GROMACS .gro file of C-alpha atoms in nm:
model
  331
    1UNK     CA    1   6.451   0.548  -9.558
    2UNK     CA    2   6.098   0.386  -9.629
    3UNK     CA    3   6.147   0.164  -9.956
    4UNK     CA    4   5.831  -0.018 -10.146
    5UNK     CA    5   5.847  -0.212 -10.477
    6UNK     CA    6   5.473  -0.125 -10.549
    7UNK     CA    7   5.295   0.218 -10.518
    8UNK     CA    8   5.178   0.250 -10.182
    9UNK     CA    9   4.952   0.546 -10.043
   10UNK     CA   10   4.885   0.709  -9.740
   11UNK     CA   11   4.480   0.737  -9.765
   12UNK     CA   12   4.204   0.877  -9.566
   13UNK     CA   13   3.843   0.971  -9.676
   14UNK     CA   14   3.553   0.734  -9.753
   15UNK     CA   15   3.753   0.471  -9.876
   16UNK     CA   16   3.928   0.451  -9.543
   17UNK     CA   17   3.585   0.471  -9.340
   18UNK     CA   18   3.422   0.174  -9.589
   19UNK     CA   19   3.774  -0.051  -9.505
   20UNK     CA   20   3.689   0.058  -9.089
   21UNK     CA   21   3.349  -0.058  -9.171
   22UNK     CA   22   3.445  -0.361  -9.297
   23UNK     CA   23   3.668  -0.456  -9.110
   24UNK     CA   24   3.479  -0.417  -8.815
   25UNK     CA   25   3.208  -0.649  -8.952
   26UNK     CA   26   3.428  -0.860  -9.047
   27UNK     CA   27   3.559  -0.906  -8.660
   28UNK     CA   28   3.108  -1.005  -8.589
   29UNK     CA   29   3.082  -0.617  -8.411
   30UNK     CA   30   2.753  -0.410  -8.556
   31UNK     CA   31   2.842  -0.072  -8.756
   32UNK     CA   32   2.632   0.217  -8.761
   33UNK     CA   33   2.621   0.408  -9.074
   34UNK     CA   34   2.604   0.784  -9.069
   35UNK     CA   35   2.521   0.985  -9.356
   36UNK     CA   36   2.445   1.377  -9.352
   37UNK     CA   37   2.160   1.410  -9.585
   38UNK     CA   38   2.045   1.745  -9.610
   39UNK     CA   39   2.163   2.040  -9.446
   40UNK     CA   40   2.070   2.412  -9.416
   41UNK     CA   41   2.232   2.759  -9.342
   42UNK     CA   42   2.587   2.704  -9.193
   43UNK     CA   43   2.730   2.351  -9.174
   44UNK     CA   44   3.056   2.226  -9.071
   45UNK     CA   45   3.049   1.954  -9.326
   46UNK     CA   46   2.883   1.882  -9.663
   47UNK     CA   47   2.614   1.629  -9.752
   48UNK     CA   48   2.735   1.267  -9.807
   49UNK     CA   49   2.995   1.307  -9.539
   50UNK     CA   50   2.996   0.943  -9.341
   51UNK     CA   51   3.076   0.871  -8.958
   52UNK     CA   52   3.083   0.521  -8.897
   53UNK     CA   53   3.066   0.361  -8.583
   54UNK     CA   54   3.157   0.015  -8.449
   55UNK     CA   55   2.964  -0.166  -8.159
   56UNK     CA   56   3.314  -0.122  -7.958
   57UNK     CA   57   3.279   0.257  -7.969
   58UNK     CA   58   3.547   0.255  -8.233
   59UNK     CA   59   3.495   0.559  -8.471
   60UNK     CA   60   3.609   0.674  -8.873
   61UNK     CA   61   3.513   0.960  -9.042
   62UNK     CA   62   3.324   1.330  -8.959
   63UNK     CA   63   2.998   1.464  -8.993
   64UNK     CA   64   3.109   1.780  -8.752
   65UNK     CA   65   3.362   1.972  -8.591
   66UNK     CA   66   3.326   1.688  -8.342
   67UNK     CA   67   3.039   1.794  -8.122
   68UNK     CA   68   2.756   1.577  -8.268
   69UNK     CA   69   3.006   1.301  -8.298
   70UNK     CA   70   3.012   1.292  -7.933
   71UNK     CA   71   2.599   1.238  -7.906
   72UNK     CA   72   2.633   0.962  -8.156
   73UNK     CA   73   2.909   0.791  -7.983
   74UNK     CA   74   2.632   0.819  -7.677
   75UNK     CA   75   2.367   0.727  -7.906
   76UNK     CA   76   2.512   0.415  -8.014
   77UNK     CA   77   2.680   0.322  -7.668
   78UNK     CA   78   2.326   0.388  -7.441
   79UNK     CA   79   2.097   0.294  -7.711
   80UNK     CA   80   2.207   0.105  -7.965
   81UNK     CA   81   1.970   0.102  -8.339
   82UNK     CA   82   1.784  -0.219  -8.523
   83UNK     CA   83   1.638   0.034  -8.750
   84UNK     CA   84   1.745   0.317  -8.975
   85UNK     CA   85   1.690   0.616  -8.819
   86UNK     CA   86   1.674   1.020  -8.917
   87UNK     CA   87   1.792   1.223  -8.689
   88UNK     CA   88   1.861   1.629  -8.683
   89UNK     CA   89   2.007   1.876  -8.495
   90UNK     CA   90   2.013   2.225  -8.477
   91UNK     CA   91   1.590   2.222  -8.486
   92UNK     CA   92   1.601   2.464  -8.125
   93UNK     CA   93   1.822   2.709  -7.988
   94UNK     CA   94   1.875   2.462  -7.718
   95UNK     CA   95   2.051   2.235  -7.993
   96UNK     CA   96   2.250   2.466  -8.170
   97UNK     CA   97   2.373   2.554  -7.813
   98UNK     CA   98   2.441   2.250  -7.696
   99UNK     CA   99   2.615   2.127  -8.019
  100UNK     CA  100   2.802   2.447  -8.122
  101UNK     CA  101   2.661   2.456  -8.438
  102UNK     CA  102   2.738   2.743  -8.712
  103UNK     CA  103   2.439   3.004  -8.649
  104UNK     CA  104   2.111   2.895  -8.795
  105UNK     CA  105   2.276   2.593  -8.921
  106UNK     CA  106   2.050   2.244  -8.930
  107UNK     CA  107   2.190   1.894  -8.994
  108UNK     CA  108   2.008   1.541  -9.085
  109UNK     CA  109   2.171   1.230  -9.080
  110UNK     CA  110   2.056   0.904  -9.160
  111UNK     CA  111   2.169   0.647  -8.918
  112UNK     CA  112   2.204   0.243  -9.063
  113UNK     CA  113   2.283  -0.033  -8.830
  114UNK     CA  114   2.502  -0.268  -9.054
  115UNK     CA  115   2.483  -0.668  -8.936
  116UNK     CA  116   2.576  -0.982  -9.075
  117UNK     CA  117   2.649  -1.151  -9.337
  118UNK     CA  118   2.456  -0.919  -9.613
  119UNK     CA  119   2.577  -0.608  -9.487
  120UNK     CA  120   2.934  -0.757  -9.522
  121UNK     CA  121   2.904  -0.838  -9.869
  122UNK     CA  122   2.736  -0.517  -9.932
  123UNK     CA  123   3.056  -0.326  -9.764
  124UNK     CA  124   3.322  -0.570  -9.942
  125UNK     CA  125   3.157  -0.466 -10.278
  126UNK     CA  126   3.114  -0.126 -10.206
  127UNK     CA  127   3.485  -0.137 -10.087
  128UNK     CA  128   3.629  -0.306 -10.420
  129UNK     CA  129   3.454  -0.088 -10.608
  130UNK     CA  130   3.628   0.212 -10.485
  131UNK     CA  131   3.940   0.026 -10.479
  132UNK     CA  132   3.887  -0.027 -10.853
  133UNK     CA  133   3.855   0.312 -10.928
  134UNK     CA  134   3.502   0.254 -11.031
  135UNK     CA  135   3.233   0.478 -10.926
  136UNK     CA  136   2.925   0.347 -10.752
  137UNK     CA  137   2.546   0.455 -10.629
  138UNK     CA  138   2.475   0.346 -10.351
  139UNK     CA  139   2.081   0.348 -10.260
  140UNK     CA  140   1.946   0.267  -9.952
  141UNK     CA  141   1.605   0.282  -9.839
  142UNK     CA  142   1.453   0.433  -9.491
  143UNK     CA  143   1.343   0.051  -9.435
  144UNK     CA  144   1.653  -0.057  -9.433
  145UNK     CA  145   1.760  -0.185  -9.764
  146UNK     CA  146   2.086  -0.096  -9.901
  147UNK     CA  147   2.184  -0.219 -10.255
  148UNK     CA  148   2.499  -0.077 -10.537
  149UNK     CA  149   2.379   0.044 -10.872
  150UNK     CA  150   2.576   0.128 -11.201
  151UNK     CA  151   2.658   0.487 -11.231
  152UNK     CA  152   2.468   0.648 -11.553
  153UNK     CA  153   2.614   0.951 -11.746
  154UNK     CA  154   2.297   1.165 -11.627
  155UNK     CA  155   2.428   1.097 -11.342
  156UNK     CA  156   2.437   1.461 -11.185
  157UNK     CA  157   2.333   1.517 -10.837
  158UNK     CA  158   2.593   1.343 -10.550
  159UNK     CA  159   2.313   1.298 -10.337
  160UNK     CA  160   1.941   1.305 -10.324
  161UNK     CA  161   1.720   1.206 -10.062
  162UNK     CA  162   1.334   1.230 -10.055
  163UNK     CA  163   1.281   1.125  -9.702
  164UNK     CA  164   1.222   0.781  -9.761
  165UNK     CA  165   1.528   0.705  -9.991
  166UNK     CA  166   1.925   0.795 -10.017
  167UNK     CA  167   2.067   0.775 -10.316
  168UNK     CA  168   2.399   0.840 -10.294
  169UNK     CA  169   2.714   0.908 -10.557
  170UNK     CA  170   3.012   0.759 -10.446
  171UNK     CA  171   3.346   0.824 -10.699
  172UNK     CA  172   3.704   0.690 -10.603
  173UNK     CA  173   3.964   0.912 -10.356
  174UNK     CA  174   4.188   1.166 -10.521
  175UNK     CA  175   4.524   1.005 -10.556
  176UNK     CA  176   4.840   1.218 -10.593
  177UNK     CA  177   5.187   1.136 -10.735
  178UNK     CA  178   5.396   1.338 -10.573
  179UNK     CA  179   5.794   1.324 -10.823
  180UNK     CA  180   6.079   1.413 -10.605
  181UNK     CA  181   6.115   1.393 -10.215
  182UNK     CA  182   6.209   1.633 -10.042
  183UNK     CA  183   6.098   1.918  -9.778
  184UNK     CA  184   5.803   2.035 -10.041
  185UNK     CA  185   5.712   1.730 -10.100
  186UNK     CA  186   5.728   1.671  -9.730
  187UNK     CA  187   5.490   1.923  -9.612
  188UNK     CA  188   5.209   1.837  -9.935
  189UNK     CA  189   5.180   1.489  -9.837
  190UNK     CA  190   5.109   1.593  -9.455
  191UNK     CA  191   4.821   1.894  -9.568
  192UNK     CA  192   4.723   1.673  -9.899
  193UNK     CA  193   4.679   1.347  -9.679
  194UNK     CA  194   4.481   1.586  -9.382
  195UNK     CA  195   4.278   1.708  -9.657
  196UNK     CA  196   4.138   1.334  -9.751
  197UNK     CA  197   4.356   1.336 -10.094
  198UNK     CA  198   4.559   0.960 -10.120
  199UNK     CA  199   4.961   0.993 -10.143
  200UNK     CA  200   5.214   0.808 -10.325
  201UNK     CA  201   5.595   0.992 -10.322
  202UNK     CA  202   5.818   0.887 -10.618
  203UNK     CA  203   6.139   0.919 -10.633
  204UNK     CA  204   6.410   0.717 -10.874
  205UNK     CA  205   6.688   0.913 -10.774
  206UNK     CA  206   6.945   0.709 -10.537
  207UNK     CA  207   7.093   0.999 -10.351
  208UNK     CA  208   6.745   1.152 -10.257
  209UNK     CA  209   6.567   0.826 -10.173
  210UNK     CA  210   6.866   0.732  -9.933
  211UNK     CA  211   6.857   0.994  -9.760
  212UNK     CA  212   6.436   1.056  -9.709
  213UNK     CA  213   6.380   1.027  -9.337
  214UNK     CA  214   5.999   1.018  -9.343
  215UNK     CA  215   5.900   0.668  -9.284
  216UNK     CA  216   5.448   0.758  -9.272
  217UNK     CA  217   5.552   0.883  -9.630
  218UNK     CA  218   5.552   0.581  -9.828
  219UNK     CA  219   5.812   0.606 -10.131
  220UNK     CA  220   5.879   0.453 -10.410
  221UNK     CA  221   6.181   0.420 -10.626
  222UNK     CA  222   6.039   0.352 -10.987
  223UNK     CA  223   6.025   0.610 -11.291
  224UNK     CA  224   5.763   0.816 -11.281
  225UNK     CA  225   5.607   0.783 -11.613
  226UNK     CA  226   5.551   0.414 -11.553
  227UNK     CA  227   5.359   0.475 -11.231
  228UNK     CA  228   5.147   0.754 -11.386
  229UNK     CA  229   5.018   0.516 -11.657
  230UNK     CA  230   5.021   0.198 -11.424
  231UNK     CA  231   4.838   0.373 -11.163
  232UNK     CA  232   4.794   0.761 -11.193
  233UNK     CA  233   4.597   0.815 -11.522
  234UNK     CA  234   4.231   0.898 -11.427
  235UNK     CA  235   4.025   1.174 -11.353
  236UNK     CA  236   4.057   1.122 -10.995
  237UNK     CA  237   4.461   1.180 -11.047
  238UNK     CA  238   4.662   1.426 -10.977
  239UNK     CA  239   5.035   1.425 -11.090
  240UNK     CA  240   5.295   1.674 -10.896
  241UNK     CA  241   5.673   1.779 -11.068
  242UNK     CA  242   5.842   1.848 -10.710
  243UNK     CA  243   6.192   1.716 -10.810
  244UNK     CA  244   6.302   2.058 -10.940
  245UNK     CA  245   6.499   1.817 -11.189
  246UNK     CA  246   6.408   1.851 -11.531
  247UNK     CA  247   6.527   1.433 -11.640
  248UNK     CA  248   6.261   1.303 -11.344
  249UNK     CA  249   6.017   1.581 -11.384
  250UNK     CA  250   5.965   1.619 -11.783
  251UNK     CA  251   5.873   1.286 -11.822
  252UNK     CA  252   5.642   1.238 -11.545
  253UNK     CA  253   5.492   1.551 -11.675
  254UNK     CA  254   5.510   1.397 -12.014
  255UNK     CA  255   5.298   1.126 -11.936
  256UNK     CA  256   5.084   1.316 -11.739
  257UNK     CA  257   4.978   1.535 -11.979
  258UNK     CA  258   4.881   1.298 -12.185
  259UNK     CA  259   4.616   1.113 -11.942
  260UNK     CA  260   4.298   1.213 -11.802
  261UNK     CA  261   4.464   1.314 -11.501
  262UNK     CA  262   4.262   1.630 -11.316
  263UNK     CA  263   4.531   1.786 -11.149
  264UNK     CA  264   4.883   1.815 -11.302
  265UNK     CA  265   5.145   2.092 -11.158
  266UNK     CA  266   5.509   2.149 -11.130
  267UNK     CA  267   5.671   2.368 -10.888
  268UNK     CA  268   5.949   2.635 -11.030
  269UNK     CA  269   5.976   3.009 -11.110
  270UNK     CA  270   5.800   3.184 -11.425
  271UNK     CA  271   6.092   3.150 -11.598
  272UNK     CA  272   6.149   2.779 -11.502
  273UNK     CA  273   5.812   2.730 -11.586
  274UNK     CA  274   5.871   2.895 -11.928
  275UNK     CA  275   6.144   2.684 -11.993
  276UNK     CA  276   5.975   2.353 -11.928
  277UNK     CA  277   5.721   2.462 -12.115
  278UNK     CA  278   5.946   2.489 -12.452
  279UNK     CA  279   6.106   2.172 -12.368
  280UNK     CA  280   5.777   1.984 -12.354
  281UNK     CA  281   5.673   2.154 -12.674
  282UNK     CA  282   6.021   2.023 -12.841
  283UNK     CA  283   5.937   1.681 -12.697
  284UNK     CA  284   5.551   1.689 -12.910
  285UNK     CA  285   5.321   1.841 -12.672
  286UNK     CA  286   5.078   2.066 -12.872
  287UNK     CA  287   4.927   2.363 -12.716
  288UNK     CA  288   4.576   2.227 -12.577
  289UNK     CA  289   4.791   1.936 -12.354
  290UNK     CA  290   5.011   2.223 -12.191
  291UNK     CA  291   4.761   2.408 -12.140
  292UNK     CA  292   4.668   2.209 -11.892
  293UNK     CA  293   5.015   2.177 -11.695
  294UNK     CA  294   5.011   2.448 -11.359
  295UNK     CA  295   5.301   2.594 -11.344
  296UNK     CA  296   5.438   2.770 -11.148
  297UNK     CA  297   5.227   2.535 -10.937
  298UNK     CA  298   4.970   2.645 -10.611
  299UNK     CA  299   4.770   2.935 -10.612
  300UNK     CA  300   4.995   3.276 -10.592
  301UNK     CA  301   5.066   3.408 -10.303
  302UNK     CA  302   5.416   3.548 -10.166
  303UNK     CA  303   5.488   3.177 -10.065
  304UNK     CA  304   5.878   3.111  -9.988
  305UNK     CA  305   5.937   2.819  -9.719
  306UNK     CA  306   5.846   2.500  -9.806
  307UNK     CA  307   5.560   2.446  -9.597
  308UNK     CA  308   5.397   2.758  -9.737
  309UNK     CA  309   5.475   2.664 -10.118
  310UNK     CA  310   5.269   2.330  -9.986
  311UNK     CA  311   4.967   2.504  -9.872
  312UNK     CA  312   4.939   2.699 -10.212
  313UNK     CA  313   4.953   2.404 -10.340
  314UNK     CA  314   4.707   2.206 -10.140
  315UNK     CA  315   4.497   2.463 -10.138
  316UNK     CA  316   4.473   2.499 -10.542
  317UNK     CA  317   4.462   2.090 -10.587
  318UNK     CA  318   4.163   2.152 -10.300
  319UNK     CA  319   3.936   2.404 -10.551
  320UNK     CA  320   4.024   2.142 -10.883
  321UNK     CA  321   3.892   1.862 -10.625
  322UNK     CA  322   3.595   2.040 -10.620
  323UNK     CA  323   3.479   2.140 -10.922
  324UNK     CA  324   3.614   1.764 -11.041
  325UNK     CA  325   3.295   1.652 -10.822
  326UNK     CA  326   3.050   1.874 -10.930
  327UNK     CA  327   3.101   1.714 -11.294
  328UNK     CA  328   2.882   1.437 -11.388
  329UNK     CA  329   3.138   1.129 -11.397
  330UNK     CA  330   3.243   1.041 -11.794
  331UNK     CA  331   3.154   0.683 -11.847
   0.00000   0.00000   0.00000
């Protein structure tokens, strides 16, 4: 069993690669920065993806399916940068061969060394802001200036970049609350935590949290609806019933409900779901608040096992992820 007083999660994304950065600063080594700035045609990932790397050759994050993460790795090795740099692939045939891009796909990245004292600072605030659920813009200039700005509520665009300027939105990691271990919740926090969401696993229940096995799948053994307003009550939320046990799951879905939360979903039949549904109603939920609550959860397909229900359920929390970014941030 793997017991924590406090929430705990397992995290990945750019939080993670800003704490690598850090970190690795923090040790005297030089960072370099890598940001995809534009694309075109095919790409095998999106614009504002980071891939930092440390003067050891130490890597975190992706800005491919791992073929131009091998020239940079070369790049910074052989060659080393003092100055911010654009580089892109894909220009020639000879490039999209040798890197296996997607056809006709083109990639630019803007490549920052980090050094010293200032860039520390720059990387502990950018890290605390995240940490603090705050969104930030980060803007950084081809000369080599880097600098955190207040987020505005015209804030639209998650990145922009003229050629001699990056401006760049950066808003805090999903975090899930996944109520109830067991094998669904097993399988969701594996796909969830591949898929760059943060986990926490509650469960309050003695007989279910002596028994989890899964010690890389922190859990905690609180009440649900504290956690949700202690720690899972923003946008960047999401709040999962998985106990299948209507005293733990009701009133995690309770509170959840009634927060900002962009995700919340409990797993169960139609006519489970129906039921909850009337019981949240009895308990003063009006109509707009539960019409919010997905459930049955996932997207439908003829899922059965649990590692299927998980991936309808990833896969749904993956498409509310993304249209959560594409709204300008609420201030």
């Amino acid at each position: 069993m793997s017991e924590v007083s406090e929430p705990r999660s397992v995290a990945s994304g750019r939080l993670s690669v800003i704490r690598d950065v850090l970190a690795w600063l923090e040790q005297g080594q030089g960072v370099w920065l890598c940001t995809i700035v534009e694309t075109w045609g095919s790409s095998p990932r999106p614009v504002g993806s980071w891939l930092a790397i440390s003067e050891s050759g130490q890597w975190s994050g992706s800005v491919s399916g791992g073929c131009l993460e091998e020239d940079l790795l070369r790049r910074a090795a052989e060659d080393g940068l003092t100055e911010s740099e654009l580089v892109t692939y894909g220009i020639t045939e000879g490039d999209r061969n040798q890197f296996q891009l997607p056809c006709g796909g083109r990639i630019r990245l803007l490549i920052e060394p980090l050094k010293g004292q200032e860039a520390t600072q720059h990387a502990l605030a950018l890290a605390e802001a995240l940490e603090q659920r705050r969104p930030v813009l980060r803007r950084v200039a081809l000369a080599g200036t880097a600098e955190l700005l207040p987020v505005t509520a015209e804030q639209e665009a998650q990145i922009t970049f003229d050629g001699q300027q990056l401006q760049h939105l950066l808003q805090p990691e999903c975090r899930l609350l996944l109520i109830g271990a067991g094998e669904v919740a097993r399988y969701v926090a594996e796909f969830a935590t591949a898929a760059d969401f943060a986990i926490t696993l509650c469960e309050p229940r003695d007989a279910f949290a002596e028994g989890w096995s899964h010690a890389r799948i922190p859990l905690v053994r609180r009440l649900p609806d504290d956690l949700i307003t202690e720690q899972f009550s923003d946008r960047w939320a999401g709040v999962l019933a998985l106990a299948h046990d209507p005293r733990i799951d009701d009133m995690g879905l309770l509170a959840a409900l009634g927060s900002d939360a962009f995700y919340v979903g409990a797993m169960g039949s139609q006519k489970t779901s129906a039921g909850r549904r009337e019981r949240l109603a009895s308990l003063g939920l009006d109509e707009v608040a539960l019409a919010r609550l997905k459930a049955p959860i996932g997207v439908c397909i003829p899922s059965k096992t649990p590692a299927e229900i998980a991936i309808s359920i990833v896969a749904d929390l993956i498409a509310e992820r993304h249209r959560l970014r594409q709204t300008p941030p609420t201030l």
